[in-house]
Coordinates of C-alpha atoms in Angstrom, one line a residue:
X232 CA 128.0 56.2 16.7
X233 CA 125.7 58.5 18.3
X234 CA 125.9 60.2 21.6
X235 CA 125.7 57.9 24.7
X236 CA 124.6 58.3 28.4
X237 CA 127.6 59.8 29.8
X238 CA 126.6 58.9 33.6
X239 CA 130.5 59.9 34.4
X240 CA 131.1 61.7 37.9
X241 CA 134.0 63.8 36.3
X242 CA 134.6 65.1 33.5
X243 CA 131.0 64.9 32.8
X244 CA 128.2 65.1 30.9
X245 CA 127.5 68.7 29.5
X246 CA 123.9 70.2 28.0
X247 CA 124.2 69.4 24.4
X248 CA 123.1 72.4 22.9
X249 CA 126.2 74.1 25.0
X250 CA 128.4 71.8 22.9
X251 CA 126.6 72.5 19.5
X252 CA 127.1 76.4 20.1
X253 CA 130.5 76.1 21.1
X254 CA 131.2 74.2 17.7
X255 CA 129.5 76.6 15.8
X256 CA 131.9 79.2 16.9
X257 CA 134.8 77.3 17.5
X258 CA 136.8 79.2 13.9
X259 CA 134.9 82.3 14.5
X260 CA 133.7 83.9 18.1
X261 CA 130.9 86.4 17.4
X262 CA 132.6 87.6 13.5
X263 CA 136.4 88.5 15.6
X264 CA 137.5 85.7 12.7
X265 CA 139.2 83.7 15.9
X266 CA 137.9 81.4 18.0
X267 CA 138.1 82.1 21.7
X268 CA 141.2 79.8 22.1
X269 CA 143.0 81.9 20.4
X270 CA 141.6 85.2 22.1
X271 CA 143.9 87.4 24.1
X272 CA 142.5 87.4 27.5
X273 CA 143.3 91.2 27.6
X274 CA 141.1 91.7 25.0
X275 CA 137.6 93.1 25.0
X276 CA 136.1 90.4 23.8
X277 CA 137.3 88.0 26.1
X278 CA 136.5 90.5 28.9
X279 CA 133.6 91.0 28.1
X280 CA 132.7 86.5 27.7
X281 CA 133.8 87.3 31.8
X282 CA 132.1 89.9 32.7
X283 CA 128.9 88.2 31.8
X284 CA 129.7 84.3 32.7
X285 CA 130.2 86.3 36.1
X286 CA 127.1 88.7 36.2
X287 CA 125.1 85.0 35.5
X288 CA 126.2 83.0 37.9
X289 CA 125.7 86.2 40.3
X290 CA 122.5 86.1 39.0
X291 CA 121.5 82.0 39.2
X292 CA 122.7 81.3 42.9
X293 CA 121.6 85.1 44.6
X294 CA 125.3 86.2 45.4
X295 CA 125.3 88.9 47.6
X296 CA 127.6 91.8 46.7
X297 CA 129.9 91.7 49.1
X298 CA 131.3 87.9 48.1
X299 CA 133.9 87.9 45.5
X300 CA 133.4 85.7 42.5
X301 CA 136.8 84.3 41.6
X302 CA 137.6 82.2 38.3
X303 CA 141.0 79.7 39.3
X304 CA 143.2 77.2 38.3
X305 CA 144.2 74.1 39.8
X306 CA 141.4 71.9 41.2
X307 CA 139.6 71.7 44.1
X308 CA 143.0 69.7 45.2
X309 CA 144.9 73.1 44.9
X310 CA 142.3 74.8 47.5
X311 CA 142.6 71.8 50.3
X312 CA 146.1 74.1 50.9
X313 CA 145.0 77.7 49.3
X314 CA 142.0 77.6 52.1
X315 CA 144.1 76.9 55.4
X316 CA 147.2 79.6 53.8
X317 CA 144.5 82.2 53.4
X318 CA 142.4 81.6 56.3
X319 CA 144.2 79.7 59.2
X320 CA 145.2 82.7 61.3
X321 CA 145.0 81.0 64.5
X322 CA 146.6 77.8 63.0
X323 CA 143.2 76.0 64.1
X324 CA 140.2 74.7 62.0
X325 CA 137.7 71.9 62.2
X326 CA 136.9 69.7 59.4
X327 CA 134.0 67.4 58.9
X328 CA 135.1 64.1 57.4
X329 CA 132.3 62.3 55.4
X330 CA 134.2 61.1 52.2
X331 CA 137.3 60.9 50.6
X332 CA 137.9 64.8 49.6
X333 CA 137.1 65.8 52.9
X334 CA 139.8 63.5 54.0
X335 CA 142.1 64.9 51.6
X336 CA 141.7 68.3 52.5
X337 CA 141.9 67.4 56.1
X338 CA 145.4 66.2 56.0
X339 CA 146.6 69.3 53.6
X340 CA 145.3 71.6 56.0
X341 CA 147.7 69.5 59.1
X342 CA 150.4 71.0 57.1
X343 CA 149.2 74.3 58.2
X344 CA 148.6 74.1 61.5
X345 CA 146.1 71.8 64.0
X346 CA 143.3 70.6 61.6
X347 CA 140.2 68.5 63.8
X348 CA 138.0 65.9 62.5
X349 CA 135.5 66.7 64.3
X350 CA 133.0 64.5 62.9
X351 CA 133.3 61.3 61.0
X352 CA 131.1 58.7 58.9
X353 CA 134.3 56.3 57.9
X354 CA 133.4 54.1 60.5
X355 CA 130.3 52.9 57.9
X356 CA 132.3 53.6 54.4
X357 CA 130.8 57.1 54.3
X358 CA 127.5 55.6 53.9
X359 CA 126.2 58.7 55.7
X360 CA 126.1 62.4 56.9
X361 CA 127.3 62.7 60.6
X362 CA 124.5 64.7 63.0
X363 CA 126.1 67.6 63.2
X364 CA 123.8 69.8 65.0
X365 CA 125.8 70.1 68.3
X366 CA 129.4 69.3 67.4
X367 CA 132.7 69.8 69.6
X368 CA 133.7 73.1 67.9
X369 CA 137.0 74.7 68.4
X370 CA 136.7 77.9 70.5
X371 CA 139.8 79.3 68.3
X372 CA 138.7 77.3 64.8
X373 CA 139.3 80.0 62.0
X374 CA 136.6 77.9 60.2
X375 CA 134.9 74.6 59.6
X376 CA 135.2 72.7 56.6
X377 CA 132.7 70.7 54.9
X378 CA 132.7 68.5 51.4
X379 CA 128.8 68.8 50.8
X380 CA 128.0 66.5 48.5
X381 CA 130.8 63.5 48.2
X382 CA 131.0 62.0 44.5
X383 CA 132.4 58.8 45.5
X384 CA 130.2 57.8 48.1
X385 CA 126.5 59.6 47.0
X386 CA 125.7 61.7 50.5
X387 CA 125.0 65.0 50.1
X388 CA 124.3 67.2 53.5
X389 CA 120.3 68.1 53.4
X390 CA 121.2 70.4 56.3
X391 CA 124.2 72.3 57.3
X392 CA 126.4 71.6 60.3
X393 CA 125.4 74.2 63.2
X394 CA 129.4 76.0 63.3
X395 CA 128.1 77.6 66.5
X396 CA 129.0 81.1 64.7
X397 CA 132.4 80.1 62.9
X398 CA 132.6 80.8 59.1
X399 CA 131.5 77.7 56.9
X400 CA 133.5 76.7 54.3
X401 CA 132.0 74.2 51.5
X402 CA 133.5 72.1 49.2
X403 CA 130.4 71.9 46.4
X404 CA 131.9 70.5 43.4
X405 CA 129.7 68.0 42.9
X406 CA 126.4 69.5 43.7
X407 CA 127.3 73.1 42.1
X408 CA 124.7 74.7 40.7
X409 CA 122.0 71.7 41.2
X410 CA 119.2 73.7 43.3
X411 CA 118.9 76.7 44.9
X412 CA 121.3 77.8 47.8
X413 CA 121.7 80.4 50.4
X414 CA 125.2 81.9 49.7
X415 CA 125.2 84.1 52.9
X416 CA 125.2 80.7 55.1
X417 CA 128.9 79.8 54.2
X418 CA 132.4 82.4 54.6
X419 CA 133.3 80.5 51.5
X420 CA 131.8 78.1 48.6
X421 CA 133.6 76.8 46.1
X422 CA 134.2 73.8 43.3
X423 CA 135.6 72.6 40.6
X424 CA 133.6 72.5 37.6
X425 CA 134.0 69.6 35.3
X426 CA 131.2 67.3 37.2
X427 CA 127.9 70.0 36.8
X428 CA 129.1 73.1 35.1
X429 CA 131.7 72.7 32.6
X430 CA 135.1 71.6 31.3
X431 CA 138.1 70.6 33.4
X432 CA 140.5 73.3 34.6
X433 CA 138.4 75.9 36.4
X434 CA 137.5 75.9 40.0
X435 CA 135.3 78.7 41.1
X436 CA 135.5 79.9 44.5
X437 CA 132.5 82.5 46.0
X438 CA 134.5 84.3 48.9
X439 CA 132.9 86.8 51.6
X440 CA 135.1 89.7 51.3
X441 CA 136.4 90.7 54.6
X442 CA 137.9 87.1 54.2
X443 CA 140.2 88.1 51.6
X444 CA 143.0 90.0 52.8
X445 CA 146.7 89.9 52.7
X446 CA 146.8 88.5 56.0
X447 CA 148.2 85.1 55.2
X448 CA 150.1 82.6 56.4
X449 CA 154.1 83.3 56.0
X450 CA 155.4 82.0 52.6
X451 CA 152.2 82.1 50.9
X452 CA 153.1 81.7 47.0
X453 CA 151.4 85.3 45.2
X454 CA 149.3 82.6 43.1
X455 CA 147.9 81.3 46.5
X456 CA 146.8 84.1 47.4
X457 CA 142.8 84.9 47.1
X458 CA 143.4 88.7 47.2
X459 CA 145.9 88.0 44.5
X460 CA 143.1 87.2 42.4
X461 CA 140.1 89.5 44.0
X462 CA 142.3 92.5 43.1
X463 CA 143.0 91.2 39.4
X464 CA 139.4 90.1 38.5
X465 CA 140.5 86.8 38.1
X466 CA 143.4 88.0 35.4
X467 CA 146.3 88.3 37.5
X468 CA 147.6 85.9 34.9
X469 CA 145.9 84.1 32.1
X470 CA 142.8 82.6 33.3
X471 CA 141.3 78.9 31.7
X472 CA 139.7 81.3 29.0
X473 CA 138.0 78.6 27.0
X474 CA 136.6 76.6 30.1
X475 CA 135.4 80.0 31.4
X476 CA 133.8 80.6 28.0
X477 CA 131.8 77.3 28.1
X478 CA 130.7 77.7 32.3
X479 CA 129.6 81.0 30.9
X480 CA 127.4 79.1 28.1
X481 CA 125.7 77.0 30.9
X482 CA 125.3 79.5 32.9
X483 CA 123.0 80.7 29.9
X484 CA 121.2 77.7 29.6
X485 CA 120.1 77.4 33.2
X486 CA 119.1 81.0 33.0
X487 CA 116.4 79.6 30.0
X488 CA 115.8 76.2 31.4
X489 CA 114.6 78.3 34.8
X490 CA 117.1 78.6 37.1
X491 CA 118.3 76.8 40.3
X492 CA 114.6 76.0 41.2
X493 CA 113.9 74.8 38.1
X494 CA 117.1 72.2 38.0
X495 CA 116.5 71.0 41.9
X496 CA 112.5 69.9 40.5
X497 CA 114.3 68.3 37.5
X498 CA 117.1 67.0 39.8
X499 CA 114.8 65.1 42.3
X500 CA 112.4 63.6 39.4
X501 CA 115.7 61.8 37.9
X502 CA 116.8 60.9 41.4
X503 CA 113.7 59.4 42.6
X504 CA 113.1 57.3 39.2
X505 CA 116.4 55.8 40.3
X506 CA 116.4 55.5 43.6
X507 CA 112.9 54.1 43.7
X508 CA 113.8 51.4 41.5
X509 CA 116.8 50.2 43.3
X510 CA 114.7 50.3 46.9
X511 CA 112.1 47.7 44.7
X512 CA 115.0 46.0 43.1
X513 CA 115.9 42.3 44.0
X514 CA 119.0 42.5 42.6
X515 CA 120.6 45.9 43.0
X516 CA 121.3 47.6 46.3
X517 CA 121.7 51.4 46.8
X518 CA 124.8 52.0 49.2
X519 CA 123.5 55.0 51.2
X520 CA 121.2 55.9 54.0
X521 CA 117.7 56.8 52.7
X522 CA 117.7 60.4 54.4
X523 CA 121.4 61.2 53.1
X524 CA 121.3 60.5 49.4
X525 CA 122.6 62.6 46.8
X526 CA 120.5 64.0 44.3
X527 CA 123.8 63.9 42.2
X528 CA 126.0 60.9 42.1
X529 CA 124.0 57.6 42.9
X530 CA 126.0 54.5 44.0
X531 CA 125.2 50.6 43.9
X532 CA 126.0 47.1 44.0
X533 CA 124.8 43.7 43.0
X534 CA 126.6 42.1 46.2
X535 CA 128.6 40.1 44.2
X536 CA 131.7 41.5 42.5
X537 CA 131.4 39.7 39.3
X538 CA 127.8 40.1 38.2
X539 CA 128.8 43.9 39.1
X540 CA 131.7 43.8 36.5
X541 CA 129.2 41.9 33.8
X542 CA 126.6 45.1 34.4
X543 CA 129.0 47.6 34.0
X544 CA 130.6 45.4 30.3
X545 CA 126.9 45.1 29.2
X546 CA 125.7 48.5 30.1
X547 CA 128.5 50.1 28.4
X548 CA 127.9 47.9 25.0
X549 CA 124.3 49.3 25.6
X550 CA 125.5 52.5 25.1
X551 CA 125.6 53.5 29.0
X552 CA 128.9 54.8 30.0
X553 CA 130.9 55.0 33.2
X554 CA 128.8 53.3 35.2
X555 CA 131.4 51.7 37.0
X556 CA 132.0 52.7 40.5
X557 CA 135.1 54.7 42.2
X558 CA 138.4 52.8 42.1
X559 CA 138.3 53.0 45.8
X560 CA 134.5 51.3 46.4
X561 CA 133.6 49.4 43.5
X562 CA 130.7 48.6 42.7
X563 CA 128.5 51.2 40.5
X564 CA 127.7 55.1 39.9
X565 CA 125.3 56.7 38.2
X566 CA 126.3 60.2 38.0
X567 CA 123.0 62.3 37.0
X568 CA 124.0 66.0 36.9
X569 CA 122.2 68.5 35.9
X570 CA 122.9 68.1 32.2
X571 CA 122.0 64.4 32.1
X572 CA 118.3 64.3 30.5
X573 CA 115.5 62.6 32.4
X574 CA 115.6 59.9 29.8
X575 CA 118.7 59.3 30.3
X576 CA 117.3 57.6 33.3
X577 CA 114.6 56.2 32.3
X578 CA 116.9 54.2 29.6
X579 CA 118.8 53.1 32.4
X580 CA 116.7 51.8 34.6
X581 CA 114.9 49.9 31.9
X582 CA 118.1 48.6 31.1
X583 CA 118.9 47.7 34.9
X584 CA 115.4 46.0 35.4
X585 CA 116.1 43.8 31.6
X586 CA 119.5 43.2 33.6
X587 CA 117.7 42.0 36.8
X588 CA 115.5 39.5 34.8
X589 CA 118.0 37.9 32.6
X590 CA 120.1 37.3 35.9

């Protein structure tokens, strides 16, 4: 069997000459007669693979030099506590709320001290992105907390909330690296990387440095600690080196494919294919409002719960796979990051309008 459409939101889909390089040096990085697996992490070598996966992705998003770049562990589940230990020195922040992450990191940070929703969009299923241009902000808030684009639910925010001059923190782990973004606007920017930029089991997190400081909560765990990691260049203990290695690969291949621009113009053309069908489609239904859709993860439903579970059994005999939607929603997900090819959606939409005529 040949390759299929991975349209997963996570582990997903990666470039496929990332994978083809990495197999051809699986036994034997570079002529060290070992493949990076195996590499010390205090070695050179391996140095060196993070010194340049770093220098890249400084490189593809504009980071100024006085953020810290920081390779971790743990998920983006690890930094809904990391985030309020490091940064909640008045014991107040304000979170957004416009999925199920959001949520999550909502009620981590309660364990810390007095976390706000200060803007919801539950009351429609997260169908949308709240208006948050003139929002009840904390006069003591360390920081507001957004999820940015929300995997589950296909928002993304076209515009970011005004904080009324409190840092921004932003949850982009589905959205990483999809178009071009203005690091300066957020304190703190960070995301797991296994839906856009490579394997599971590194989260990176872009911190302004006067942030990071060993002015933490009491009881803070060492390994919670982002100065921890600032001060050891991510090798306070052994980093993911192999998912590092491949993030550093596709950091490479967006350099040659063109860059941030160059993915958001590619990003958009996918996106509108499918979204323009479903808008024309008698059948299926996009779940989002118009203005608030993600350019990443795309969500729909028949109406009816059946037919929905046929489309996902046929699709995936078609060579489509993990189409099927969140445990928590139902329905479907396309998930089109950035490695997913433009045919890729072209194949599926063919197959969804076949689908709509047979039914």
């Amino acid at each position: 069997m040949g390759r299929v459409y991975n349209f997963s939101a996570g582990p997903a889909v990666l470039p496929e000459e990332v994978l083809k390089e990495a197999a051809e040096e699986m036994l034997d990085y570079r002529g060290c007669g070992m493949s990076v697996m195996e590499m010390s992490h205090r070695s050179p070598m391996f140095q060196n693979i993070m010194d340049e996966a770093e220098a890249d992705i400084r490189e593809l998003m504009g980071i100024p030099s006085n953020y810290k770049v920081l390779f971790l562990q743990g998920g983006a589940s690890t930094q809904f506590a990391m985030i309020p230990m490091n940064f909640m020195k008045n014991r107040v922040a304000d979170y957004i709320i416009t999925g199920a992450w959001a949520k999550k990191a909502w009620k981590e940070a309660q364990k810390f001290g007095q976390a706000n929703a200060i803007a919801s969009s539950e009351d429609k299923t997260f169908s949308y992105i709240p208006d948050c241009s003139d929002l009840p902000i904390s006069p003591d808030a360390d920081y507001v907390y957004i999820c940015e684009n929300n995997t589950i639910y296909g928002t993304k925010y076209k515009k970011l909330p005004n904080t009324k001059g409190k840092d921004l923190i932003a949850d982009v782990s589905s959205c990483f690296l999809s178009e071009p973004v203005n690091v300066e606007d957020y304190a703190m920017i960070y995301g797991g990387v296994q839906k856009n930029v490579g394997p599971a089991g590194v989260v990176i997190a872009i911190i302004r440095e006067d942030l990071i400081t060993e002015d933490v909560l009491p009881g803070t765990p060492t390994m919670l600690t982002y100065k921890t990691h600032a001060d050891n260049g991510s090798m306070f203990n052994t980093p993911p080196c192999y998912g590092i290695y491949i993030c550093g690969k596709v950091f490479k291949w967006l350099k040659k494919n063109g860059g941030l621009t160059a993915m958001k113009e590619r990003n958009e053309k996918k996106a509108a294919l499918l979204y323009n069908y479903l808008d024309q489609s008698q059948m299926f239904k996009g779940t989002v409002r118009k203005e608030d859709r993600s350019l990443m993860n795309v969500p729909f439903v028949t109406g009816d719960k059946e037919l929905d579970a046929l489309f996902v059994k046929e699709a995936k005999a078609a060579g489509f796979e993990n189409l099927k939607g969140h445990r928590s929603v139902g329905g479907m997900r396309a998930s089109i990051y950035n490695a997913m090819p433009y045919e890729g959606v072209e194949a599926l939409v063919k197959f969804m309008t076949e689908f709509e005529a047979k039914h």
